[in-house]
PDB file of C-alpha atoms in Angstrom:
ATOM      1  CA  MET Y 248      85.804 113.750 161.720  1.00 46.00           C
ATOM      2  CA  HIS Y 249      84.592 112.682 158.268  1.00 44.00           C
ATOM      3  CA  ARG Y 250      81.381 114.615 158.739  1.00 46.00           C
ATOM      4  CA  HIS Y 251      83.312 117.874 159.336  1.00 48.00           C
ATOM      5  CA  ILE Y 252      85.390 117.263 156.208  1.00 43.00           C
ATOM      6  CA  VAL Y 253      82.265 116.763 154.086  1.00 38.00           C
ATOM      7  CA  VAL Y 254      80.660 119.939 155.463  1.00 39.00           C
ATOM      8  CA  ARG Y 255      83.791 121.975 154.778  1.00 48.00           C
ATOM      9  CA  TYR Y 256      83.956 120.602 151.230  1.00 42.00           C
ATOM     10  CA  ILE Y 257      80.325 121.513 150.524  1.00 42.00           C
ATOM     11  CA  MET Y 258      80.820 125.045 151.889  1.00 47.00           C
ATOM     12  CA  SER Y 259      83.933 125.540 149.748  1.00 48.00           C
ATOM     13  CA  GLN Y 260      82.014 124.481 146.621  1.00 44.00           C
ATOM     14  CA  ILE Y 261      79.197 126.911 147.395  1.00 43.00           C
ATOM     15  CA  HIS Y 262      81.701 129.719 147.923  1.00 47.00           C
ATOM     16  CA  PHE Y 263      83.504 128.877 144.644  1.00 40.00           C
ATOM     17  CA  ARG Y 264      80.309 128.829 142.583  1.00 44.00           C
ATOM     18  CA  THR Y 265      79.142 132.123 144.092  1.00 46.00           C
ATOM     19  CA  ASN Y 266      82.439 133.796 143.172  1.00 47.00           C
ATOM     20  CA  MET Y 267      82.250 132.375 139.633  1.00 42.00           C
ATOM     21  CA  LYS Y 268      78.737 133.769 139.133  1.00 44.00           C
ATOM     22  CA  SER Y 269      79.867 137.199 140.386  1.00 49.00           C
ATOM     23  CA  ALA Y 270      82.852 137.168 138.022  1.00 44.00           C
ATOM     24  CA  ILE Y 271      80.691 136.230 135.018  1.00 44.00           C
ATOM     25  CA  ILE Y 272      78.150 138.971 135.758  1.00 47.00           C
ATOM     26  CA  ALA Y 273      80.913 141.560 136.179  1.00 47.00           C
ATOM     27  CA  THR Y 274      82.480 140.489 132.882  1.00 48.00           C
ATOM     28  CA  ILE Y 275      79.198 140.822 130.994  1.00 45.00           C
ATOM     29  CA  ILE Y 276      78.584 144.305 132.390  1.00 47.00           C
ATOM     30  CA  GLY Y 277      82.147 145.344 131.582  1.00 48.00           C
ATOM     31  CA  SER Y 278      81.804 144.188 127.985  1.00 45.00           C
ATOM     32  CA  ALA Y 279      78.732 146.383 127.532  1.00 43.00           C
ATOM     33  CA  ALA Y 280      80.673 149.399 128.751  1.00 43.00           C
ATOM     34  CA  ALA Y 281      83.390 148.742 126.189  1.00 42.00           C
ATOM     35  CA  PHE Y 282      81.082 149.823 123.362  1.00 41.00           C
ATOM     36  CA  ALA Y 283      79.897 153.046 125.003  1.00 43.00           C
ATOM     37  CA  PRO Y 284      81.198 156.421 123.728  1.00 44.00           C
ATOM     38  CA  ALA Y 285      84.475 157.398 125.367  1.00 44.00           C
ATOM     39  CA  PRO Y 286      84.583 160.817 127.044  1.00 45.00           C
ATOM     40  CA  VAL Y 287      87.632 162.997 127.440  1.00 44.00           C
ATOM     41  CA  ALA Y 288      89.361 162.650 130.795  1.00 43.00           C
ATOM     42  CA  LYS Y 289      88.997 165.592 133.214  1.00 40.00           C
ATOM     43  CA  THR Y 290      90.818 166.791 136.280  1.00 38.00           C
ATOM     44  CA  THR Y 291      89.101 165.508 139.421  1.00 38.00           C
ATOM     45  CA  THR Y 292      88.795 166.930 142.903  1.00 34.00           C
ATOM     46  CA  SER Y 293      86.778 164.012 144.308  1.00 40.00           C
ATOM     47  CA  LEU Y 294      87.921 161.767 147.128  1.00 40.00           C
ATOM     48  CA  ASN Y 295      88.641 158.963 144.694  1.00 62.00           C
ATOM     49  CA  ALA Y 296      91.452 160.270 142.521  1.00 75.00           C
ATOM     50  CA  PHE Y 297      90.713 157.771 139.754  1.00 82.00           C
ATOM     51  CA  GLU Y 298      86.986 158.344 139.229  1.00 83.00           C
ATOM     52  CA  ASP Y 299      87.537 160.670 136.276  1.00 83.00           C
ATOM     53  CA  GLU Y 300      90.492 158.896 134.720  1.00 87.00           C
ATOM     54  CA  LEU Y 301      90.493 158.067 131.032  1.00 86.00           C
ATOM     55  CA  GLY Y 302      88.223 155.063 130.507  1.00 85.00           C
ATOM     56  CA  ALA Y 303      85.670 155.897 133.215  1.00 86.00           C
ATOM     57  CA  GLN Y 304      82.599 156.274 131.019  1.00 80.00           C
ATOM     58  CA  PRO Y 305      78.806 155.897 130.964  1.00 78.00           C
ATOM     59  CA  PRO Y 306      76.742 153.964 131.736  1.00 78.00           C
ATOM     60  CA  LEU Y 307      78.909 152.528 134.539  1.00 79.00           C
ATOM     61  CA  GLY Y 308      81.320 155.383 135.124  1.00 82.00           C
ATOM     62  CA  PHE Y 309      84.139 154.358 137.441  1.00 83.00           C
ATOM     63  CA  PHE Y 310      83.713 150.557 137.430  1.00 83.00           C
ATOM     64  CA  ASP Y 311      85.883 148.532 139.800  1.00 85.00           C
ATOM     65  CA  PRO Y 312      83.832 145.460 140.826  1.00 85.00           C
ATOM     66  CA  PHE Y 313      86.810 143.574 142.284  1.00 85.00           C
ATOM     67  CA  GLY Y 314      88.094 146.505 144.337  1.00 85.00           C
ATOM     68  CA  MET Y 315      91.524 146.597 142.702  1.00 87.00           C
ATOM     69  CA  LEU Y 316      91.682 150.353 143.279  1.00 85.00           C
ATOM     70  CA  SER Y 317      89.982 150.478 146.667  1.00 81.00           C
ATOM     71  CA  GLY Y 318      91.768 151.651 149.779  1.00 78.00           C
ATOM     72  CA  ASP Y 319      95.111 153.404 149.810  1.00 81.00           C
ATOM     73  CA  VAL Y 320      96.152 152.953 146.166  1.00 85.00           C
ATOM     74  CA  THR Y 321      99.075 154.872 144.693  1.00 89.00           C
ATOM     75  CA  GLN Y 322      99.283 156.402 141.228  1.00 89.00           C
ATOM     76  CA  GLU Y 323     101.973 153.840 140.415  1.00 91.00           C
ATOM     77  CA  ARG Y 324      99.486 151.050 141.136  1.00 91.00           C
ATOM     78  CA  PHE Y 325      96.904 152.580 138.827  1.00 91.00           C
ATOM     79  CA  ASP Y 326      99.477 153.169 136.079  1.00 91.00           C
ATOM     80  CA  ARG Y 327     100.574 149.535 136.288  1.00 92.00           C
ATOM     81  CA  LEU Y 328      97.001 148.278 135.918  1.00 92.00           C
ATOM     82  CA  ARG Y 329      96.370 150.659 133.019  1.00 93.00           C
ATOM     83  CA  TYR Y 330      99.636 149.538 131.372  1.00 92.00           C
ATOM     84  CA  VAL Y 331      98.535 145.894 131.544  1.00 93.00           C
ATOM     85  CA  GLU Y 332      95.028 146.717 130.291  1.00 94.00           C
ATOM     86  CA  ILE Y 333      96.347 148.610 127.273  1.00 94.00           C
ATOM     87  CA  LYS Y 334      98.855 145.899 126.353  1.00 93.00           C
ATOM     88  CA  HIS Y 335      96.280 143.116 126.666  1.00 95.00           C
ATOM     89  CA  GLY Y 336      93.861 145.170 124.588  1.00 95.00           C
ATOM     90  CA  ARG Y 337      96.398 145.622 121.808  1.00 94.00           C
ATOM     91  CA  ILE Y 338      97.238 141.913 121.772  1.00 94.00           C
ATOM     92  CA  CYS Y 339      93.557 140.969 121.649  1.00 96.00           C
ATOM     93  CA  GLN Y 340      92.857 143.393 118.802  1.00 96.00           C
ATOM     94  CA  LEU Y 341      95.553 141.666 116.755  1.00 94.00           C
ATOM     95  CA  ALA Y 342      94.250 138.241 117.787  1.00 94.00           C
ATOM     96  CA  PHE Y 343      90.657 139.053 116.843  1.00 94.00           C
ATOM     97  CA  LEU Y 344      91.738 140.515 113.507  1.00 94.00           C
ATOM     98  CA  GLY Y 345      93.855 137.429 112.861  1.00 92.00           C
ATOM     99  CA  GLN Y 346      90.859 135.182 113.511  1.00 91.00           C
ATOM    100  CA  VAL Y 347      88.645 137.105 111.096  1.00 89.00           C
ATOM    101  CA  VAL Y 348      91.300 137.304 108.361  1.00 92.00           C
ATOM    102  CA  THR Y 349      92.355 133.650 108.415  1.00 91.00           C
ATOM    103  CA  ARG Y 350      88.779 132.367 108.675  1.00 88.00           C
ATOM    104  CA  GLY Y 351      88.020 134.581 105.685  1.00 87.00           C
ATOM    105  CA  GLY Y 352      90.486 132.520 103.659  1.00 88.00           C
ATOM    106  CA  LEU Y 353      93.506 134.832 103.724  1.00 91.00           C
ATOM    107  CA  HIS Y 354      96.792 133.138 104.661  1.00 91.00           C
ATOM    108  CA  LEU Y 355     100.467 133.768 104.132  1.00 90.00           C
ATOM    109  CA  PRO Y 356     101.755 132.370 100.829  1.00 93.00           C
ATOM    110  CA  GLY Y 357     104.281 129.563 100.660  1.00 91.00           C
ATOM    111  CA  ASP Y 358     105.180 126.817 103.081  1.00 90.00           C
ATOM    112  CA  ILE Y 359     105.566 126.938 106.855  1.00 86.00           C
ATOM    113  CA  ASP Y 360     108.303 124.285 106.942  1.00 84.00           C
ATOM    114  CA  TYR Y 361     110.743 122.415 104.711  1.00 85.00           C
ATOM    115  CA  SER Y 362     108.343 119.476 104.488  1.00 86.00           C
ATOM    116  CA  GLY Y 363     106.134 121.434 102.104  1.00 88.00           C
ATOM    117  CA  ASP Y 364     103.254 122.149 104.499  1.00 89.00           C
ATOM    118  CA  SER Y 365     101.578 125.351 103.351  1.00 91.00           C
ATOM    119  CA  PHE Y 366     100.252 127.970 105.753  1.00 90.00           C
ATOM    120  CA  ASP Y 367      96.660 127.361 104.683  1.00 91.00           C
ATOM    121  CA  SER Y 368      96.953 123.618 105.357  1.00 92.00           C
ATOM    122  CA  PHE Y 369      96.692 124.190 109.108  1.00 92.00           C
ATOM    123  CA  PRO Y 370      93.443 124.906 110.972  1.00 91.00           C
ATOM    124  CA  ASN Y 371      92.448 128.350 112.193  1.00 90.00           C
ATOM    125  CA  GLY Y 372      92.207 129.643 115.740  1.00 89.00           C
ATOM    126  CA  VAL Y 373      93.283 127.679 118.788  1.00 89.00           C
ATOM    127  CA  ALA Y 374      93.398 124.471 116.739  1.00 90.00           C
ATOM    128  CA  ALA Y 375      96.456 125.848 114.961  1.00 90.00           C
ATOM    129  CA  LEU Y 376      98.366 125.804 118.260  1.00 89.00           C
ATOM    130  CA  PHE Y 377      96.943 122.747 120.015  1.00 87.00           C
ATOM    131  CA  GLY Y 378      95.599 119.509 118.656  1.00 86.00           C
ATOM    132  CA  PRO Y 379      96.454 116.790 116.151  1.00 89.00           C
ATOM    133  CA  ASP Y 380      96.671 119.201 113.190  1.00 90.00           C
ATOM    134  CA  SER Y 381      98.569 122.016 114.924  1.00 92.00           C
ATOM    135  CA  ILE Y 382     101.725 123.586 113.563  1.00 90.00           C
ATOM    136  CA  PRO Y 383     105.034 121.864 114.429  1.00 88.00           C
ATOM    137  CA  THR Y 384     106.679 122.465 117.809  1.00 89.00           C
ATOM    138  CA  ALA Y 385     109.545 124.282 116.101  1.00 89.00           C
ATOM    139  CA  GLY Y 386     107.003 126.757 114.730  1.00 89.00           C
ATOM    140  CA  LEU Y 387     105.586 127.426 118.193  1.00 91.00           C
ATOM    141  CA  VAL Y 388     109.088 128.000 119.547  1.00 94.00           C
ATOM    142  CA  GLN Y 389     109.756 130.552 116.800  1.00 92.00           C
ATOM    143  CA  ILE Y 390     106.501 132.362 117.562  1.00 92.00           C
ATOM    144  CA  VAL Y 391     107.272 132.559 121.288  1.00 94.00           C
ATOM    145  CA  ALA Y 392     110.830 133.706 120.580  1.00 96.00           C
ATOM    146  CA  PHE Y 393     109.607 136.405 118.179  1.00 95.00           C
ATOM    147  CA  ILE Y 394     107.067 137.709 120.697  1.00 92.00           C
ATOM    148  CA  GLY Y 395     109.731 137.722 123.409  1.00 93.00           C
ATOM    149  CA  TRP Y 396     112.041 139.718 121.160  1.00 94.00           C
ATOM    150  CA  LEU Y 397     109.303 142.272 120.455  1.00 90.00           C
ATOM    151  CA  GLU Y 398     108.531 142.487 124.179  1.00 88.00           C
ATOM    152  CA  CYS Y 399     112.152 143.183 125.106  1.00 89.00           C
ATOM    153  CA  ALA Y 400     113.112 145.405 122.171  1.00 85.00           C
ATOM    154  CA  PHE Y 401     110.039 147.439 121.246  1.00 84.00           C
ATOM    155  CA  MET Y 402     106.915 146.875 123.343  1.00 83.00           C
ATOM    156  CA  ARG Y 403     108.125 148.752 126.396  1.00 82.00           C
ATOM    157  CA  ASP Y 404     108.292 152.279 127.734  1.00 81.00           C
ATOM    158  CA  VAL Y 405     111.850 153.596 127.605  1.00 80.00           C
ATOM    159  CA  GLU Y 406     112.377 156.421 130.096  1.00 81.00           C
ATOM    160  CA  GLY Y 407     113.834 159.685 128.842  1.00 77.00           C
ATOM    161  CA  THR Y 408     112.569 159.304 125.272  1.00 77.00           C
ATOM    162  CA  GLY Y 409     109.662 161.763 125.486  1.00 78.00           C
ATOM    163  CA  ASN Y 410     106.787 159.318 125.960  1.00 83.00           C
ATOM    164  CA  GLU Y 411     103.691 161.174 127.148  1.00 86.00           C
ATOM    165  CA  HIS Y 412     101.518 158.589 128.883  1.00 88.00           C
ATOM    166  CA  VAL Y 413     101.226 154.995 130.051  1.00 89.00           C
ATOM    167  CA  GLY Y 414     101.393 152.668 127.055  1.00 88.00           C
ATOM    168  CA  ASP Y 415     103.246 155.173 124.863  1.00 88.00           C
ATOM    169  CA  PHE Y 416     105.837 152.977 123.161  1.00 86.00           C
ATOM    170  CA  ARG Y 417     107.093 155.461 120.566  1.00 83.00           C
ATOM    171  CA  ASN Y 418     110.375 155.790 122.459  1.00 80.00           C
ATOM    172  CA  GLY Y 419     111.529 158.700 120.326  1.00 78.00           C
ATOM    173  CA  TYR Y 420     111.691 156.926 116.978  1.00 79.00           C
ATOM    174  CA  ILE Y 421     108.094 156.596 115.729  1.00 78.00           C
ATOM    175  CA  ASP Y 422     105.323 159.169 115.528  1.00 78.00           C
ATOM    176  CA  PHE Y 423     102.672 158.712 112.772  1.00 80.00           C
ATOM    177  CA  GLY Y 424     101.600 162.346 113.231  1.00 83.00           C
ATOM    178  CA  TRP Y 425     100.860 162.084 116.966  1.00 84.00           C
ATOM    179  CA  ASP Y 426     102.654 165.350 117.761  1.00 84.00           C
ATOM    180  CA  ASP Y 427     100.380 167.204 115.336  1.00 88.00           C
ATOM    181  CA  PHE Y 428      97.248 166.435 117.376  1.00 90.00           C
ATOM    182  CA  ASP Y 429      95.964 168.819 120.029  1.00 92.00           C
ATOM    183  CA  GLU Y 430      95.469 167.581 123.591  1.00 91.00           C
ATOM    184  CA  GLU Y 431      91.738 166.956 123.177  1.00 92.00           C
ATOM    185  CA  GLU Y 432      92.272 164.839 120.077  1.00 92.00           C
ATOM    186  CA  LYS Y 433      95.050 162.885 121.780  1.00 91.00           C
ATOM    187  CA  LEU Y 434      92.752 162.034 124.695  1.00 91.00           C
ATOM    188  CA  SER Y 435      90.011 161.022 122.277  1.00 92.00           C
ATOM    189  CA  LYS Y 436      92.293 158.663 120.350  1.00 92.00           C
ATOM    190  CA  ARG Y 437      93.647 157.137 123.556  1.00 92.00           C
ATOM    191  CA  ALA Y 438      90.088 156.538 124.748  1.00 91.00           C
ATOM    192  CA  ILE Y 439      89.171 154.929 121.426  1.00 92.00           C
ATOM    193  CA  GLU Y 440      92.135 152.568 121.656  1.00 93.00           C
ATOM    194  CA  LEU Y 441      91.284 151.700 125.253  1.00 93.00           C
ATOM    195  CA  ASN Y 442      87.658 150.918 124.419  1.00 92.00           C
ATOM    196  CA  ASN Y 443      88.532 148.961 121.295  1.00 94.00           C
ATOM    197  CA  GLY Y 444      90.977 146.922 123.362  1.00 95.00           C
ATOM    198  CA  ARG Y 445      88.295 146.161 125.946  1.00 93.00           C
ATOM    199  CA  ALA Y 446      85.887 145.077 123.227  1.00 93.00           C
ATOM    200  CA  ALA Y 447      88.595 142.935 121.584  1.00 96.00           C
ATOM    201  CA  MET Y 448      89.358 141.168 124.875  1.00 96.00           C
ATOM    202  CA  MET Y 449      85.719 140.136 125.115  1.00 94.00           C
ATOM    203  CA  GLY Y 450      85.612 139.351 121.390  1.00 94.00           C
ATOM    204  CA  ILE Y 451      88.597 137.012 121.263  1.00 94.00           C
ATOM    205  CA  LEU Y 452      87.429 135.276 124.433  1.00 94.00           C
ATOM    206  CA  GLY Y 453      84.036 134.731 122.800  1.00 92.00           C
ATOM    207  CA  LEU Y 454      85.654 133.327 119.640  1.00 90.00           C
ATOM    208  CA  MET Y 455      87.785 130.912 121.659  1.00 90.00           C
ATOM    209  CA  VAL Y 456      84.743 129.684 123.580  1.00 90.00           C
ATOM    210  CA  HIS Y 457      82.620 129.272 120.433  1.00 87.00           C
ATOM    211  CA  GLU Y 458      85.459 127.449 118.721  1.00 86.00           C
ATOM    212  CA  GLN Y 459      85.172 124.767 121.374  1.00 85.00           C
ATOM    213  CA  LEU Y 460      81.367 124.770 121.189  1.00 87.00           C
ATOM    214  CA  GLY Y 461      81.248 124.647 117.394  1.00 81.00           C
ATOM    215  CA  GLY Y 462      78.660 126.169 115.076  1.00 74.00           C
ATOM    216  CA  ASP Y 463      78.639 129.231 112.818  1.00 76.00           C
ATOM    217  CA  LEU Y 464      79.094 132.884 113.642  1.00 72.00           C
ATOM    218  CA  PRO Y 465      78.291 135.961 111.510  1.00 73.00           C
ATOM    219  CA  ILE Y 466      81.295 137.268 109.529  1.00 64.00           C
ATOM    220  CA  VAL Y 467      83.620 134.736 111.164  1.00 66.00           C
ATOM    221  CA  GLY Y 468      81.841 131.694 109.711  1.00 66.00           C
ATOM    222  CA  ALA Y 469      82.175 128.080 110.785  1.00 68.00           C
ATOM    223  CA  MET Y 470      84.081 127.529 114.029  1.00 67.00           C
TER     224      MET Y 470
END
């Protein structure tokens, strides 16, 4: 009885480590593709309806190592995955920029609380949220509440407002000259945002890991 339990445990560990290695390799390859030039999406007549979607680019082309789009996948499924990818990319671009700016010595002026603690008195990165020198709990609650308000009020696709594609959050009240672009330029700018978001997801993950490892990084400085 005990022997069977030990064998099953060993096999489960081998299976877990194999999956982890596959995930790490796929992540490294995906990060390399994020920096490749982004082509304009084209209409496809292939069996896989998503092979020529925006974001499928050299050197990997249509890259789906975990099979999330394999089998009988609907357009709604693809749009949902693209929606999540774009939103995560935008969040990570802001996060990476925030890391670089604050580690460069730029902080908001004034105090973060009534106790007289200034913004620059708190550490940068993850240490500002967790640890002995993190910002007060009330500050974290305000941050979460603010993000929730943005999520519910602005960062969503409102139907019937003229949005053109997945991730278009203009909702009829913001433009920044988008309507003046031709279709080719619109596709190019969407591809640039998508690729920058992919690179930022890898970038912020790398910064978080190096923050725990310590050391110095170019541009960012001491972690």
